[in-house]
């Protein structure tokens, strides 16, 4: 998801602003403030904090670099443009998948990341907004079709639409490189302002902030339990489970196109079961997940933690232009 929209479509900034507007409409005190901040001050601080997650340049450490077990320092392109095949750990901050882990584990890590950020905010007055911004960014991303797919009710604004699929990011797809291992569909990066996914993202961010401030003065354990009650239904798996979409197969592309149409308000009929079965039968994985896996295995099945290292060609020193997601 992009940071800034243009009025016709919304990005993180507009979703953040709308969520804070709702928060202040319900919780601000007689002086119109929360945490001593006016709505404009709170919006500016929270938006700045969430935008840090999409900074194009940065420095830090990549743990388990390309699944080698090594910790490698980086300086240059920010973590937001790191390939999931190189830096799997950072993907949870954007509600995306580490391709070497299965769907349930990836979703658990996303849930844990958001909870950790909220707990960090609760325990640190100095960095409170910083951690609220990180939690807001990840939660908003979970409603972007470029990052996750939820059940179709999300296109009607359902904030509790269960998650069905987590996608895998490789920045090379933007210049025609490594397209075979990227399922971050850029078509979803500019959701229409009134779309169901935008409405759901605003509602989710509002609910999280509201729960945070209503429970801000509670003990750490009471705070954690209260936030779990709020966050759980918004980050739940579908009854059929959660998949990791590791390669853009024909089946994946057909589902992407169907969802793009739903997002834009021009729905297309779902593929007939027979056609879906046919697509599954002819799809072979582009990237073997581990050496022993036969090539007839569908590429969209959940990745396993035992996968071998991805090819180390996606080092972060590449010249790929900065992307926002």
Coordinates of C-alpha atoms in Angstrom, one line a residue:
X1 CA 0.0 0.0 0.0
X2 CA 1.3 3.5 -0.9
X3 CA 1.8 6.1 1.8
X4 CA -0.2 9.0 0.3
X5 CA -3.3 8.9 -1.9
X6 CA -4.7 11.6 -4.2
X7 CA -8.3 11.9 -3.0
X8 CA -9.5 9.3 -5.5
X9 CA -7.6 6.5 -3.7
X10 CA -6.2 6.3 -0.2
X11 CA -2.9 5.3 1.3
X12 CA -1.6 4.8 4.8
X13 CA -1.7 8.5 5.6
X14 CA -5.4 8.9 4.8
X15 CA -6.4 5.7 6.6
X16 CA -4.4 6.9 9.7
X17 CA -6.1 10.3 9.6
X18 CA -9.6 8.9 9.3
X19 CA -9.0 6.5 12.2
X20 CA -7.7 9.2 14.4
X21 CA -10.7 11.4 13.5
X22 CA -13.0 8.7 14.7
X23 CA -11.0 8.2 17.8
X24 CA -11.2 11.8 18.8
X25 CA -14.9 11.9 18.0
X26 CA -15.4 9.2 20.6
X27 CA -12.7 9.6 23.3
X28 CA -11.3 13.1 23.4
X29 CA -11.7 14.9 26.7
X30 CA -13.5 18.3 27.3
X31 CA -10.4 20.0 26.0
X32 CA -10.5 18.0 22.8
X33 CA -7.2 16.2 23.6
X34 CA -5.9 12.7 24.1
X35 CA -2.6 12.2 25.8
X36 CA -2.4 16.0 25.9
X37 CA -2.4 16.2 22.1
X38 CA -4.8 17.9 19.9
X39 CA -6.3 15.8 17.0
X40 CA -4.0 17.5 14.5
X41 CA -0.9 16.8 16.7
X42 CA -1.9 13.2 17.3
X43 CA -2.5 12.6 13.6
X44 CA 0.8 14.1 12.6
X45 CA 2.7 12.1 15.2
X46 CA 1.0 8.8 14.4
X47 CA 1.3 9.2 10.7
X48 CA 5.0 10.0 10.9
X49 CA 5.5 6.9 13.1
X50 CA 3.7 4.5 10.8
X51 CA 5.5 5.9 7.8
X52 CA 8.9 5.0 9.3
X53 CA 8.0 1.4 8.3
X54 CA 8.1 2.4 4.7
X55 CA 11.3 4.4 4.8
X56 CA 13.2 3.8 1.5
X57 CA 16.7 3.9 3.1
X58 CA 18.0 2.5 6.4
X59 CA 20.6 0.5 8.2
X60 CA 20.4 -2.5 10.5
X61 CA 20.7 -6.3 10.7
X62 CA 19.2 -9.1 8.6
X63 CA 18.8 -12.1 10.9
X64 CA 19.0 -15.5 9.1
X65 CA 20.1 -13.9 5.9
X66 CA 18.6 -15.9 3.0
X67 CA 18.0 -18.7 5.4
X68 CA 21.7 -19.2 6.0
X69 CA 21.5 -18.7 9.7
X70 CA 23.9 -15.7 9.4
X71 CA 23.2 -12.2 10.7
X72 CA 24.3 -9.7 8.1
X73 CA 24.4 -5.9 8.5
X74 CA 22.8 -3.7 5.8
X75 CA 23.0 -0.1 4.9
X76 CA 21.1 1.4 1.9
X77 CA 17.7 0.3 0.8
X78 CA 15.3 0.2 3.8
X79 CA 13.9 -3.1 5.2
X80 CA 10.6 -2.4 3.4
X81 CA 12.2 -3.2 0.1
X82 CA 14.0 -6.3 1.2
X83 CA 13.1 -9.5 -0.5
X84 CA 11.2 -11.9 1.7
X85 CA 13.6 -14.6 0.4
X86 CA 16.5 -12.6 1.9
X87 CA 14.9 -11.0 5.0
X88 CA 12.0 -13.1 6.0
X89 CA 11.8 -11.7 9.5
X90 CA 10.9 -8.1 8.5
X91 CA 7.8 -9.3 6.5
X92 CA 5.6 -9.5 9.6
X93 CA 5.8 -5.7 10.0
X94 CA 3.9 -5.5 6.7
X95 CA 1.5 -8.4 7.3
X96 CA 3.3 -10.4 4.6
X97 CA 4.8 -13.9 4.7
X98 CA 8.2 -15.4 5.2
X99 CA 8.1 -17.9 2.3
X100 CA 10.0 -20.5 4.4
X101 CA 7.2 -20.7 7.0
X102 CA 3.7 -22.0 6.6
X103 CA 0.6 -19.9 6.7
X104 CA -0.5 -20.5 10.4
X105 CA 3.0 -19.7 11.6
X106 CA 3.3 -16.5 9.5
X107 CA -0.1 -15.3 10.8
X108 CA 0.9 -16.1 14.3
X109 CA 4.1 -14.0 13.9
X110 CA 2.0 -11.1 12.5
X111 CA -0.4 -11.3 15.4
X112 CA 2.6 -11.4 17.8
X113 CA 4.3 -8.4 16.1
X114 CA 1.3 -6.2 16.5
X115 CA 0.7 -7.3 20.1
X116 CA 4.4 -6.7 20.9
X117 CA 4.2 -3.2 19.5
X118 CA 1.1 -2.4 21.5
X119 CA 2.7 -3.7 24.7
X120 CA 5.9 -1.7 24.0
X121 CA 3.7 1.4 23.6
X122 CA 2.0 0.6 26.9
X123 CA 5.3 0.3 28.6
X124 CA 7.1 3.3 27.2
X125 CA 5.9 6.9 27.5
X126 CA 8.8 8.2 25.5
X127 CA 8.2 5.8 22.5
X128 CA 4.5 5.4 22.8
X129 CA 3.5 6.9 19.5
X130 CA 6.4 5.2 17.8
X131 CA 5.1 1.7 18.7
X132 CA 1.4 2.7 18.0
X133 CA 2.5 3.8 14.6
X134 CA 4.2 0.4 13.9
X135 CA 1.2 -1.5 15.0
X136 CA -1.1 0.7 12.9
X137 CA 1.0 0.2 9.8
X138 CA 1.0 -3.6 10.1
X139 CA -2.7 -3.7 10.8
X140 CA -3.6 -1.4 7.9
X141 CA -1.4 -3.6 5.6
X142 CA -3.4 -6.7 6.6
X143 CA -6.4 -5.2 4.7
X144 CA -4.4 -4.6 1.5
X145 CA -4.8 -7.2 -1.2
X146 CA -1.2 -6.8 -2.1
X147 CA -0.3 -8.2 1.3
X148 CA -3.1 -10.5 2.3
X149 CA -6.3 -11.9 1.0
X150 CA -9.3 -12.2 3.2
X151 CA -12.7 -13.7 2.7
X152 CA -14.8 -11.7 0.2
X153 CA -16.8 -9.9 2.9
X154 CA -13.8 -7.5 3.3
X155 CA -14.9 -5.9 0.0
X156 CA -18.1 -4.8 1.8
X157 CA -16.1 -3.3 4.7
X158 CA -16.1 -6.3 7.0
X159 CA -13.3 -5.6 9.6
X160 CA -13.5 -9.2 10.8
X161 CA -13.2 -10.9 7.4
X162 CA -11.0 -13.9 8.1
X163 CA -7.5 -14.1 6.4
X164 CA -7.1 -16.8 3.8
X165 CA -3.8 -16.0 2.1
X166 CA -0.5 -14.3 2.9
X167 CA 1.7 -13.0 0.0
X168 CA 5.4 -13.0 -0.6
X169 CA 7.3 -9.9 -1.6
X170 CA 10.3 -9.6 -3.9
X171 CA 11.2 -6.0 -5.1
X172 CA 12.7 -7.2 -8.4
X173 CA 9.2 -7.7 -9.8
X174 CA 9.0 -4.0 -10.4
X175 CA 11.7 -4.2 -13.0
X176 CA 10.9 -7.6 -14.4
X177 CA 13.3 -9.6 -12.2
X178 CA 12.3 -12.5 -10.0
X179 CA 8.7 -12.2 -10.9
X180 CA 8.4 -16.0 -10.5
X181 CA 8.8 -15.6 -6.7
X182 CA 6.7 -12.5 -6.0
X183 CA 3.0 -12.4 -5.2
X184 CA 2.8 -8.8 -4.0
X185 CA 0.2 -7.6 -6.6
X186 CA 0.8 -3.9 -7.2
X187 CA -2.8 -3.6 -8.5
X188 CA -4.0 -3.4 -4.9
X189 CA -1.6 -0.6 -3.9
X190 CA -4.0 2.2 -4.6
X191 CA -7.4 1.2 -3.1
X192 CA -10.3 3.5 -3.9
X193 CA -11.2 5.9 -1.2
X194 CA -14.7 4.4 -0.6
X195 CA -13.7 0.8 -1.1
X196 CA -14.6 -1.9 1.4
X197 CA -11.0 -2.6 2.2
X198 CA -10.3 1.0 3.0
X199 CA -13.4 1.2 5.2
X200 CA -12.3 -1.9 7.0
X201 CA -8.8 -0.7 7.5
X202 CA -10.0 2.6 9.0
X203 CA -12.4 0.7 11.3
X204 CA -9.7 -1.7 12.4
X205 CA -7.2 1.0 13.1
X206 CA -9.9 3.0 15.1
X207 CA -10.8 -0.1 17.1
X208 CA -7.2 -0.8 18.0
X209 CA -6.5 2.8 19.0
X210 CA -9.7 3.0 21.0
X211 CA -9.0 -0.3 22.9
X212 CA -5.5 1.0 23.6
X213 CA -6.6 4.2 25.1
X214 CA -9.5 2.7 27.1
X215 CA -7.1 0.2 28.7
X216 CA -4.0 2.4 28.8
X217 CA -4.0 2.8 32.6
X218 CA -4.5 -1.0 33.3
X219 CA -1.8 -3.4 34.5
X220 CA 0.2 -5.1 31.8
X221 CA -1.7 -8.4 32.1
X222 CA -5.1 -6.7 32.1
X223 CA -4.0 -4.6 29.2
X224 CA -2.8 -7.5 27.2
X225 CA -6.0 -9.5 27.7
X226 CA -8.2 -6.5 26.8
X227 CA -6.2 -5.8 23.6
X228 CA -6.4 -9.5 22.6
X229 CA -10.1 -9.4 22.8
X230 CA -10.2 -6.5 20.3
X231 CA -7.4 -7.6 18.0
X232 CA -8.2 -11.4 17.8
X233 CA -11.3 -11.1 15.6
X234 CA -9.6 -8.7 13.1
X235 CA -6.6 -11.0 12.5
X236 CA -8.3 -14.4 12.5
X237 CA -7.6 -17.2 10.0
X238 CA -10.4 -18.6 7.8
X239 CA -12.0 -21.9 8.7
X240 CA -10.1 -23.4 5.8
X241 CA -6.8 -22.1 7.2
X242 CA -4.2 -19.7 5.8
X243 CA -2.0 -20.3 2.8
X244 CA 1.3 -18.7 1.7
X245 CA 1.2 -17.8 -1.9
X246 CA 4.8 -18.3 -3.0
X247 CA 4.5 -18.0 -6.8
X248 CA 2.2 -16.2 -9.3
X249 CA 0.6 -19.3 -10.8
X250 CA -2.2 -19.1 -13.3
X251 CA -4.6 -20.0 -10.5
X252 CA -3.2 -17.2 -8.3
X253 CA -3.5 -14.7 -11.2
X254 CA -7.1 -15.6 -11.8
X255 CA -7.9 -15.1 -8.2
X256 CA -6.0 -11.8 -8.2
X257 CA -8.0 -10.5 -11.2
X258 CA -11.3 -11.5 -9.5
X259 CA -10.3 -9.7 -6.4
X260 CA -9.2 -6.6 -8.3
X261 CA -12.6 -6.4 -9.8
X262 CA -14.3 -6.8 -6.4
X263 CA -12.0 -4.1 -5.0
X264 CA -13.0 -1.7 -7.8
X265 CA -16.7 -2.5 -7.6
X266 CA -16.9 -4.3 -10.9
X267 CA -17.1 -8.0 -9.7
X268 CA -16.4 -10.8 -12.0
X269 CA -18.0 -14.2 -11.5
X270 CA -15.8 -16.7 -9.6
X271 CA -14.1 -19.4 -11.6
X272 CA -16.2 -22.6 -11.8
X273 CA -14.8 -25.5 -9.6
X274 CA -14.0 -27.5 -12.7
X275 CA -11.9 -24.7 -14.1
X276 CA -10.1 -24.2 -10.8
X277 CA -9.4 -27.9 -10.6
X278 CA -8.0 -27.8 -14.2
X279 CA -5.7 -24.9 -13.3
X280 CA -4.4 -26.7 -10.2
X281 CA -3.7 -29.8 -12.3
X282 CA -1.5 -27.9 -14.8
X283 CA 0.3 -25.7 -12.3
X284 CA 3.8 -26.8 -11.3
X285 CA 5.8 -24.9 -8.8
X286 CA 8.3 -22.3 -10.1
X287 CA 10.6 -22.6 -7.1
X288 CA 11.0 -25.9 -5.2
X289 CA 10.5 -25.3 -1.6
X290 CA 13.0 -27.9 -0.6
X291 CA 15.0 -30.4 -2.7
X292 CA 12.8 -33.4 -1.9
X293 CA 9.6 -31.8 -2.9
X294 CA 8.3 -33.1 -6.3
X295 CA 7.7 -30.5 -9.0
X296 CA 4.0 -31.4 -9.2
X297 CA 3.3 -29.9 -5.9
X298 CA 1.1 -26.7 -6.3
X299 CA 3.1 -23.6 -5.8
X300 CA 0.4 -21.9 -3.7
X301 CA 0.6 -24.4 -0.9
X302 CA 1.9 -23.2 2.4
X303 CA 5.7 -22.9 2.7
X304 CA 7.4 -25.0 5.4
X305 CA 10.0 -23.9 7.9
X306 CA 12.4 -26.5 6.6
X307 CA 12.9 -25.0 3.3
X308 CA 16.4 -24.5 2.0
X309 CA 17.9 -21.1 1.5
X310 CA 16.7 -18.9 -1.2
X311 CA 19.1 -17.9 -3.9
X312 CA 21.3 -15.1 -2.5
X313 CA 21.0 -13.0 -5.5
X314 CA 18.6 -10.7 -3.8
X315 CA 21.2 -8.9 -1.7
X316 CA 20.1 -5.6 -0.4
X317 CA 22.9 -3.7 -2.2
X318 CA 21.0 -4.0 -5.5
X319 CA 20.0 -1.0 -7.5
X320 CA 16.3 -1.8 -7.5
X321 CA 14.4 1.6 -7.1
X322 CA 12.8 2.1 -3.7
X323 CA 9.2 0.8 -3.5
X324 CA 6.4 1.4 -1.1
X325 CA 4.2 -1.5 -0.1

